[in-house]
mmCIF file of C-alpha atoms in Angstrom:
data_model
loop_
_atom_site.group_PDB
_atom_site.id
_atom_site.type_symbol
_atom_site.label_atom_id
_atom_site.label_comp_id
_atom_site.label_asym_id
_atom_site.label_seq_id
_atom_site.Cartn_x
_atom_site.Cartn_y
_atom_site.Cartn_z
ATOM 1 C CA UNK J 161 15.625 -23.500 -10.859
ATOM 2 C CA UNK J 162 14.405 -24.426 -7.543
ATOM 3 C CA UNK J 163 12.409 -27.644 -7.543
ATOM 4 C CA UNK J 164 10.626 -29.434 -4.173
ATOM 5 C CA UNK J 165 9.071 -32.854 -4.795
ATOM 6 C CA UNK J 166 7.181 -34.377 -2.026
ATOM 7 C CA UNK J 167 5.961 -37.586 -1.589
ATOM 8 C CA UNK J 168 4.825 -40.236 0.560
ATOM 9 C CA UNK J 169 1.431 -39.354 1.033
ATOM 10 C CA UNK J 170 -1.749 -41.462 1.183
ATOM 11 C CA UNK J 171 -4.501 -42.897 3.142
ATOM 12 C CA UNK J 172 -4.077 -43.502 6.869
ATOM 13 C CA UNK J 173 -6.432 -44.641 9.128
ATOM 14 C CA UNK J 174 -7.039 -42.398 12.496
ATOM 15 C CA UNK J 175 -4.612 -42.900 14.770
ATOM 16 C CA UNK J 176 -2.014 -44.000 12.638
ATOM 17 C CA UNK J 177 1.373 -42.841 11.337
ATOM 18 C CA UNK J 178 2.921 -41.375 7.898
ATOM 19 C CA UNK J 179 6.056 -40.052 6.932
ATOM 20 C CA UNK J 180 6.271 -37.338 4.465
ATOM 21 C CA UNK J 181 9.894 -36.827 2.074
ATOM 22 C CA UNK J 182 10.561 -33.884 0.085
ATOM 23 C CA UNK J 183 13.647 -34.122 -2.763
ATOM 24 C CA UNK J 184 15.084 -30.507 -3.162
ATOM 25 C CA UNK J 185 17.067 -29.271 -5.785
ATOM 26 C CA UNK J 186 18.215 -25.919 -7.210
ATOM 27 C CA UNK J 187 19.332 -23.761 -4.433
ATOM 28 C CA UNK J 188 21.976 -24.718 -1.803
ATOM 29 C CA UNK J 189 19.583 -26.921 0.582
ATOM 30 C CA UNK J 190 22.036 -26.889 3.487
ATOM 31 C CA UNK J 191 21.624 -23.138 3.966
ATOM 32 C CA UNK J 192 17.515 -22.690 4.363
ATOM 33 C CA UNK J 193 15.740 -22.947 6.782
ATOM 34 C CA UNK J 194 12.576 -25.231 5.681
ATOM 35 C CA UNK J 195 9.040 -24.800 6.124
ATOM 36 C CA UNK J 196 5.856 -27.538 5.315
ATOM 37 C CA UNK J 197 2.434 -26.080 5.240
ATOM 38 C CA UNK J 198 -1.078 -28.049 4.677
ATOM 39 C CA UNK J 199 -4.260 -27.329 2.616
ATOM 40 C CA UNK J 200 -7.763 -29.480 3.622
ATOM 41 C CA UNK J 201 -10.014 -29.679 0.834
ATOM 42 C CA UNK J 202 -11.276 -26.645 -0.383
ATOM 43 C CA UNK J 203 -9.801 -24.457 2.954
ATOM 44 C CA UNK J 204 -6.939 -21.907 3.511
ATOM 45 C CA UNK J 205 -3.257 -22.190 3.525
ATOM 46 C CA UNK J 206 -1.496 -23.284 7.267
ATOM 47 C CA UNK J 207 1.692 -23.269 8.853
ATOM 48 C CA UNK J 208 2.640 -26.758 10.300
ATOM 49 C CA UNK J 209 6.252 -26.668 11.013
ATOM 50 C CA UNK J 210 9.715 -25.150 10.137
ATOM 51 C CA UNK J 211 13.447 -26.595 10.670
ATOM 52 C CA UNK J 212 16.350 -24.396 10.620
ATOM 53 C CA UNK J 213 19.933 -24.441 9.171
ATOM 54 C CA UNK J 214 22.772 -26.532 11.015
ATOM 55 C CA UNK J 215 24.410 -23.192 12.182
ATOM 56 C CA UNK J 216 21.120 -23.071 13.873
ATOM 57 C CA UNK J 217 21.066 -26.090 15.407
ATOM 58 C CA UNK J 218 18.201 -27.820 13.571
ATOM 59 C CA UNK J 219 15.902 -26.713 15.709
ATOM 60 C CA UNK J 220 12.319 -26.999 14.757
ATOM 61 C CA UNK J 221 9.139 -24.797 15.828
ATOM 62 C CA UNK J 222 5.186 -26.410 15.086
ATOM 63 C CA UNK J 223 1.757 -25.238 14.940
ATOM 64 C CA UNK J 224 0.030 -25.965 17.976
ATOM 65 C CA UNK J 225 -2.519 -28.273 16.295
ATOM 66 C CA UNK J 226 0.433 -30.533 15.209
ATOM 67 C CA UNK J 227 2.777 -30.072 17.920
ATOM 68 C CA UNK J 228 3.879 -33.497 19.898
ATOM 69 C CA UNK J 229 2.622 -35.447 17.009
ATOM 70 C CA UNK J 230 4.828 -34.497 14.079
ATOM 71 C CA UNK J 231 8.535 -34.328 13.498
ATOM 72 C CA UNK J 232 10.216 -32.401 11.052
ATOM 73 C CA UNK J 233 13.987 -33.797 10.156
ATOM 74 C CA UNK J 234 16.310 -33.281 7.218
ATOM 75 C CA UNK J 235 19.301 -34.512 5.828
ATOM 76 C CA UNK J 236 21.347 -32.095 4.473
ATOM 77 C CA UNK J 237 23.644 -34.800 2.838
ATOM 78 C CA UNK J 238 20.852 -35.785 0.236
ATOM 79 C CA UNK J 239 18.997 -32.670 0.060
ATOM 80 C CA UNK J 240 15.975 -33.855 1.980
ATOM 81 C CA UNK J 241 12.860 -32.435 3.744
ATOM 82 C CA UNK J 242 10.716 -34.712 5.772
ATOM 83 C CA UNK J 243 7.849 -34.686 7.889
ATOM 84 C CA UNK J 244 7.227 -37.618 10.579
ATOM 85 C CA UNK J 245 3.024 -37.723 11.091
ATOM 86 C CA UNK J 246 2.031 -39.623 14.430
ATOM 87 C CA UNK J 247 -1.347 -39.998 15.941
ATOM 88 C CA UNK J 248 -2.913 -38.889 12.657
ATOM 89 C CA UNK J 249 -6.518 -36.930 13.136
ATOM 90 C CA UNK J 250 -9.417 -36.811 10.767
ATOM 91 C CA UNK J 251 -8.611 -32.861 10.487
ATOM 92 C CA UNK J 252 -4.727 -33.722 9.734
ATOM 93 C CA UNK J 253 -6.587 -34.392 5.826
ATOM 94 C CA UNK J 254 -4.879 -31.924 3.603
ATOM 95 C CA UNK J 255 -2.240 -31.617 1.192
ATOM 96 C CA UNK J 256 1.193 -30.859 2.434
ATOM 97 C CA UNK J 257 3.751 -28.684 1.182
ATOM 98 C CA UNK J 258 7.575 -28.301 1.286
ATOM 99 C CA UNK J 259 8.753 -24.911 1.021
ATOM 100 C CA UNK J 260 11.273 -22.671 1.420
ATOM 101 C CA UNK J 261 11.893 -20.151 4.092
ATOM 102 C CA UNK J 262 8.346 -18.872 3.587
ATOM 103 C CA UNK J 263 9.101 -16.123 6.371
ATOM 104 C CA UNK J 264 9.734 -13.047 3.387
ATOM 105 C CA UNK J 265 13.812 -13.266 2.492
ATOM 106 C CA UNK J 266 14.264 -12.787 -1.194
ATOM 107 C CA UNK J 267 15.420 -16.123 -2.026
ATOM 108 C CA UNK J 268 12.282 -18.206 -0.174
ATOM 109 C CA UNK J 269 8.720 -18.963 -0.664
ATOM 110 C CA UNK J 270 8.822 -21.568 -3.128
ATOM 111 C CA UNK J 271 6.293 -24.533 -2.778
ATOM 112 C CA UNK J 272 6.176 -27.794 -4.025
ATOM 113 C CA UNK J 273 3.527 -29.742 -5.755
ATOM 114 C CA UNK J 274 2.139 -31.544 -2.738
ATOM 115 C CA UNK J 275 1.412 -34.369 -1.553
ATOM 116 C CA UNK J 276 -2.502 -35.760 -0.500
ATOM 117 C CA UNK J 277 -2.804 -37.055 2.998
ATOM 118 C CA UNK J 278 -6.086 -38.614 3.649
ATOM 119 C CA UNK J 279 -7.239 -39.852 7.403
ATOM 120 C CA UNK J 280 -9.959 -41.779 7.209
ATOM 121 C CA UNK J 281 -11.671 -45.003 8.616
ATOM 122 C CA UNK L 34 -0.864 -15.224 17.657
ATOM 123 C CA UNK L 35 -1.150 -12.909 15.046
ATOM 124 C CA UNK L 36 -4.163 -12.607 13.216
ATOM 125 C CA UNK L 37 -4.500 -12.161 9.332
ATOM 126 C CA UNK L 38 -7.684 -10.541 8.042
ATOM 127 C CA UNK L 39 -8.098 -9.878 4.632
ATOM 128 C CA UNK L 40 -10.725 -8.514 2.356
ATOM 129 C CA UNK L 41 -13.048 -9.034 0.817
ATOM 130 C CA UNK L 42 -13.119 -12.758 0.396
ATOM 131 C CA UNK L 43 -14.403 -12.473 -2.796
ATOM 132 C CA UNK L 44 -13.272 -10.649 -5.743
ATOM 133 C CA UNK L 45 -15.165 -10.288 -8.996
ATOM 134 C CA UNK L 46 -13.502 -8.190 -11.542
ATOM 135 C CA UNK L 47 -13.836 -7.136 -14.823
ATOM 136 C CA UNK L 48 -10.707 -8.112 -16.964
ATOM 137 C CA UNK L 49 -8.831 -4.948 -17.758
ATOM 138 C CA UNK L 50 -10.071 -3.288 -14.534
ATOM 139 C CA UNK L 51 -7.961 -2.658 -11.010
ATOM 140 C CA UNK L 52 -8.251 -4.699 -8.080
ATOM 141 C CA UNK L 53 -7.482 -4.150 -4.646
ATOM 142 C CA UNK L 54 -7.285 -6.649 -1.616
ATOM 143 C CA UNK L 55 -6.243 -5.497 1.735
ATOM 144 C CA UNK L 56 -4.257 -7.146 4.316
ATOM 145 C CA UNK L 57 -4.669 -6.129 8.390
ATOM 146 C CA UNK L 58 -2.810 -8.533 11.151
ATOM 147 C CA UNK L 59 -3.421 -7.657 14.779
ATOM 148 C CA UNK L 60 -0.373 -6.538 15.447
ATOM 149 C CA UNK L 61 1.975 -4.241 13.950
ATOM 150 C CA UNK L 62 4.280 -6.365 11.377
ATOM 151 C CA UNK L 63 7.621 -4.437 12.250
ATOM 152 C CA UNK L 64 10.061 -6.927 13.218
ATOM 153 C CA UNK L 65 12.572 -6.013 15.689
ATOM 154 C CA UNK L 66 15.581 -5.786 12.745
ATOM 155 C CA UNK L 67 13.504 -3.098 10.774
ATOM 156 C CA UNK L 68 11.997 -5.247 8.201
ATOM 157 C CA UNK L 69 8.039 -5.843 8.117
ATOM 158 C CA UNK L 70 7.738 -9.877 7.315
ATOM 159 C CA UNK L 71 4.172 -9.618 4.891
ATOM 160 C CA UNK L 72 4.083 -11.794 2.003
ATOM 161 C CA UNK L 73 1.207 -12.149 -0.705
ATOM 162 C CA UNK L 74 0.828 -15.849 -2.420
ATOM 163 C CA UNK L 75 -1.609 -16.232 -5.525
ATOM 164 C CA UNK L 76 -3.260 -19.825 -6.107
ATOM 165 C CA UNK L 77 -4.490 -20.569 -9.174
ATOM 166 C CA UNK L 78 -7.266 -23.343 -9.848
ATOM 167 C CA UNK L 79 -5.330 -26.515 -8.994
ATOM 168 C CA UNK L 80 -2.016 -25.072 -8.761
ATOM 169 C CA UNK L 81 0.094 -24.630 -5.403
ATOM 170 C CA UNK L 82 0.925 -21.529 -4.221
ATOM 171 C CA UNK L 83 3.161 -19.216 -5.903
ATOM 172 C CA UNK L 84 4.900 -16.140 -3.853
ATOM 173 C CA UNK L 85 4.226 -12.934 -5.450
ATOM 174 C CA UNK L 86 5.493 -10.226 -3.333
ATOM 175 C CA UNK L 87 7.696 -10.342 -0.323
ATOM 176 C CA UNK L 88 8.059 -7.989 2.563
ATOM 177 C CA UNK L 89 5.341 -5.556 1.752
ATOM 178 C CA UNK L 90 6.265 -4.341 -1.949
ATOM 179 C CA UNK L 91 9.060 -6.764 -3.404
ATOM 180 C CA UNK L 92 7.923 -8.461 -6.912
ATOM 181 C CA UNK L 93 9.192 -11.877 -6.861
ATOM 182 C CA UNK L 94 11.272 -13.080 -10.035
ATOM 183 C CA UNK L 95 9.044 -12.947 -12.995
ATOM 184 C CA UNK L 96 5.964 -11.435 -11.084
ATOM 185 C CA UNK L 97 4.068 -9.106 -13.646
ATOM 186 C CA UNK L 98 4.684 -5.448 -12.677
ATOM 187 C CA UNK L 99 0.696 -5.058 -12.722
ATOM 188 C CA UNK L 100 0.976 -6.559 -9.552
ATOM 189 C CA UNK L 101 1.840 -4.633 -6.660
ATOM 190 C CA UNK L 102 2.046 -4.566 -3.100
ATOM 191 C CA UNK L 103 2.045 -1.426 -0.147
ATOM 192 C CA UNK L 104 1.413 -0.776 3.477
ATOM 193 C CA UNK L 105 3.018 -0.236 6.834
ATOM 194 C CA UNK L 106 2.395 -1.722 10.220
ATOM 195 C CA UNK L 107 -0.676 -3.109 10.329
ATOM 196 C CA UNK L 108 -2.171 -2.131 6.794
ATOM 197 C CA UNK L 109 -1.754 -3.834 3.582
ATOM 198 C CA UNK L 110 -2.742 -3.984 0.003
ATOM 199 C CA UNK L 111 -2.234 -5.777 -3.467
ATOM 200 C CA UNK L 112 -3.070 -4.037 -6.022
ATOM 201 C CA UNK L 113 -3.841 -5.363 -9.932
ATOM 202 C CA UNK L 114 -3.508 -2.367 -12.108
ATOM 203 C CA UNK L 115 -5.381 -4.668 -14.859
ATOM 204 C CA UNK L 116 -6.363 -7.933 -14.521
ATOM 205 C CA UNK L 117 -6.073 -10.855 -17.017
ATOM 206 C CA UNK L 118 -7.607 -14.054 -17.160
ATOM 207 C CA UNK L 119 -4.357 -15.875 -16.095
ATOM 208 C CA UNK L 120 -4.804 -13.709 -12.444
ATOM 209 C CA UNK L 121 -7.749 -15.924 -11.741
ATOM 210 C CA UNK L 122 -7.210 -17.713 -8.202
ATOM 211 C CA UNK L 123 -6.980 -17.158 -4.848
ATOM 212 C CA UNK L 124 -4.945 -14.954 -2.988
ATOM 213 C CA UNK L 125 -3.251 -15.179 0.632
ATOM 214 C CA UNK L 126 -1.564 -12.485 2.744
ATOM 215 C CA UNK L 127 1.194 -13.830 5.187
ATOM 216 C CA UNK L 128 2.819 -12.709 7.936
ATOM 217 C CA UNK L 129 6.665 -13.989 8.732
ATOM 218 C CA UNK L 130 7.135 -11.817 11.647
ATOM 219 C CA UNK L 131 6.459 -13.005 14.920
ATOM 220 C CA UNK L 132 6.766 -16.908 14.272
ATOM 221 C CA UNK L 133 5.684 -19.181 15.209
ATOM 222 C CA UNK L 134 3.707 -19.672 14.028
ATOM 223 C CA UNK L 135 3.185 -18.290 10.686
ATOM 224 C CA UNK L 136 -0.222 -17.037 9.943
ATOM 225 C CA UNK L 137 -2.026 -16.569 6.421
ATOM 226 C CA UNK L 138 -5.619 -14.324 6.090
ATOM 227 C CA UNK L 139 -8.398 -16.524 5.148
ATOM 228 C CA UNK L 140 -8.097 -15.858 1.131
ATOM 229 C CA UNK L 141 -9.399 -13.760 -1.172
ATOM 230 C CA UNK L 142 -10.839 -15.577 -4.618
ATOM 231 C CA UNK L 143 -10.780 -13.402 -7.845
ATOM 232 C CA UNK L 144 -13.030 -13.965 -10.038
ATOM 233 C CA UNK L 145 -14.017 -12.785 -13.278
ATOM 234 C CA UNK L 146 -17.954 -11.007 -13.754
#
């Protein structure tokens, strides 16, 4: 069964930094590509970031409301997802999701449980 | 960037009756290998998302078969052929085509009259 568990989130003042982790288990981690993906209070569903595989170089793509301030890493050795937030923003307020491949293969789309981020003075 | 409209936004439905919400993106959805990249996610009432169908028409594991999902290019639908209470929620369309970045239509919210 494919479980995502994220954590690390919490209240932040403007300006200032978080880092997001995301423990994955069930499904060979090294082979996905990764995907997070936000929710502000009572809004939509968006994209923030993806990381690829290490046959594809780890290369990451972001939303252009996010990009140059967060990082997306991993660490294929522990099964981990994370998400580096700099320069936090008033709008960056949502809850954040790890998932999997959300693109459309058969064996993505899962989502985790989230995790609040609130950026407030 | 593509855009995702879907509608309507909302939904209210008798239980035991069809529903329909459609899908259109702003481009054609045809990815260069073939496959069109359009995903629907269902959100129930303080759940996270949940995938239900995957490029166009695929039923994810243990997906109800009242749920269903068609289209081509830049048209798409989900269909309920009955709803239940437990379908209550909100509903995404999502494009994995031409990333980045990913894009998701606004939501449609099913409710019961």
């Amino acid at each position: 069964e494919v479980q995502l568990v994220e954590s690390g989130g919490g209240l932040v003042q403007p300006g200032g930094s978080l880092r997001l982790s995301c423990a994955a288990s069930g499904f060979t981690f090294s082979d996905r590509f990764m995907d997070w993906v936000r929710q502000a209070p009572g809004k939509g569903l968006e994209w923030v970031g993806r990381i690829r595989d290490k046959v594809n170089s780890f290369t990451t793509d972001y939303a252009a409301s996010v990009k140059g301030r967060f990082i997306i890493s991993r660490d294929d050795s522990t099964n981990s997802l994370y998400l580096q937030m700099n320069n936090l923003k008033t709008e960056d307020t949502a809850v954040y999701y790890c998932c999997t491949d959300i693109s459309g293969s058969s064996y993505g789309g899962y989502f985790g449980q989230g995790t609040l981020v609130t950026v407030s003075s | 960037d593509v855009v995702m409209t879907q509608s309507p936004l909302s939904l209210p439905v008798t239980l035991g009756q069809p529903a329909s919400i459609s899908c259109r993106s702003s481009q054609s959805l045809v990815h260069g290998n073939g496959n069109t990249y359009l995903n629907w996610f269902q959100q129930r009432p303080g759940q996270s998302p949940r995938r239900l169908i995957y490029k166009v028409s695929n039923r994810d594991s243990g997906v109800p078969d009242r749920f269903s999902g068609s289209g081509s290019g830049t048209d798409f639908t989900l269909k309920i052929s009955r709803v239940e209470a437990e379908d209550i929620g909100v509903y995404y369309c999502m494009q994995g085509s031409h990333w980045p970045p990913h894009t998701f239509g606004q939501g449609t919210k099913l409710e019961i009259k």
